Amino acid sequence: MPSRPARRIAIDPQGPILIEGPVEIVLADGTLARSDRFMVAVCMCRRSRAYPWCDTSHRSRERAVAPTEDGRPR
């Protein structure tokens, strides 16, 4: 039986796991999620609205402070 080429996986401690696609993921409830993209970001923080795919919800959200009328920051 011929061996398949290994998948390359990159782990970012502050973000998702990146996997060379295509990818099929079996979720805890038994449903199958599939992506045919060449690179797939799999969510590890479980905050993604598109779980199991990463939507960058792991990034800290900071509001930009609008400058005052004279152009200086508040």
Coordinates of C-alpha atoms in Angstrom, one line a residue:
M1 CA 0.0 0.0 0.0
P2 CA 1.6 3.3 -1.1
S3 CA 2.1 5.9 1.6
R4 CA 0.4 9.3 1.4
P5 CA 2.5 12.4 1.6
A6 CA 2.5 13.9 5.1
R7 CA 0.3 17.0 5.9
R8 CA 2.2 20.0 7.1
I9 CA 0.8 21.6 10.2
A10 CA 1.9 24.9 11.8
I11 CA 1.0 25.6 15.4
D12 CA 0.8 29.2 16.5
P13 CA 0.5 29.4 20.4
Q14 CA -1.4 32.7 20.1
G15 CA -3.7 31.6 17.2
P16 CA -5.0 28.8 15.1
I17 CA -3.5 25.7 13.8
L18 CA -2.6 26.0 10.1
I19 CA -3.0 22.8 8.0
E20 CA -2.2 22.3 4.4
G21 CA -5.5 21.4 2.8
P22 CA -7.8 20.0 1.7
V23 CA -9.0 19.0 5.2
E24 CA -11.8 17.1 6.7
I25 CA -12.5 17.5 10.5
V26 CA -14.9 15.3 12.5
L27 CA -16.5 17.4 15.2
A28 CA -17.4 16.1 18.7
D29 CA -21.1 15.6 17.6
G30 CA -20.0 13.5 14.7
T31 CA -20.6 16.1 11.9
L32 CA -18.0 16.5 9.2
A33 CA -16.5 19.8 8.3
R34 CA -14.6 20.0 5.0
S35 CA -12.4 22.6 3.4
D36 CA -10.8 22.3 0.0
R37 CA -8.6 25.4 0.5
F38 CA -4.8 25.0 0.1
M39 CA -4.3 26.3 3.6
V40 CA -6.8 26.0 6.5
A41 CA -6.8 27.8 9.8
V42 CA -8.4 25.6 12.5
C43 CA -9.7 27.5 15.6
M44 CA -8.2 26.5 18.9
C45 CA -9.8 29.1 21.2
R46 CA -13.4 28.0 20.3
R47 CA -14.4 31.7 20.0
S48 CA -14.9 31.5 16.2
R49 CA -18.4 32.0 14.9
A50 CA -17.3 29.8 12.0
Y51 CA -16.0 27.0 14.2
P52 CA -14.0 24.8 13.5
W53 CA -12.6 27.4 11.0
C54 CA -10.7 30.4 12.5
D55 CA -12.3 33.8 12.0
T56 CA -9.5 35.6 14.0
S57 CA -11.7 35.9 17.1
H58 CA -8.6 35.0 19.2
R59 CA -7.1 38.4 18.5
S60 CA -7.6 41.0 21.2
R61 CA -10.1 43.6 20.2
E62 CA -9.0 47.2 20.9
R63 CA -11.1 50.2 20.0
A64 CA -9.3 53.0 18.3
V65 CA -9.7 56.2 20.2
A66 CA -10.8 59.1 18.0
P67 CA -8.6 62.2 18.2
T68 CA -9.9 65.4 19.7
E69 CA -10.8 68.4 17.4
D70 CA -7.2 69.7 17.7
G71 CA -5.8 66.4 16.5
R72 CA -4.4 65.2 19.8
P73 CA -5.3 61.8 21.3
R74 CA -7.8 61.9 24.2

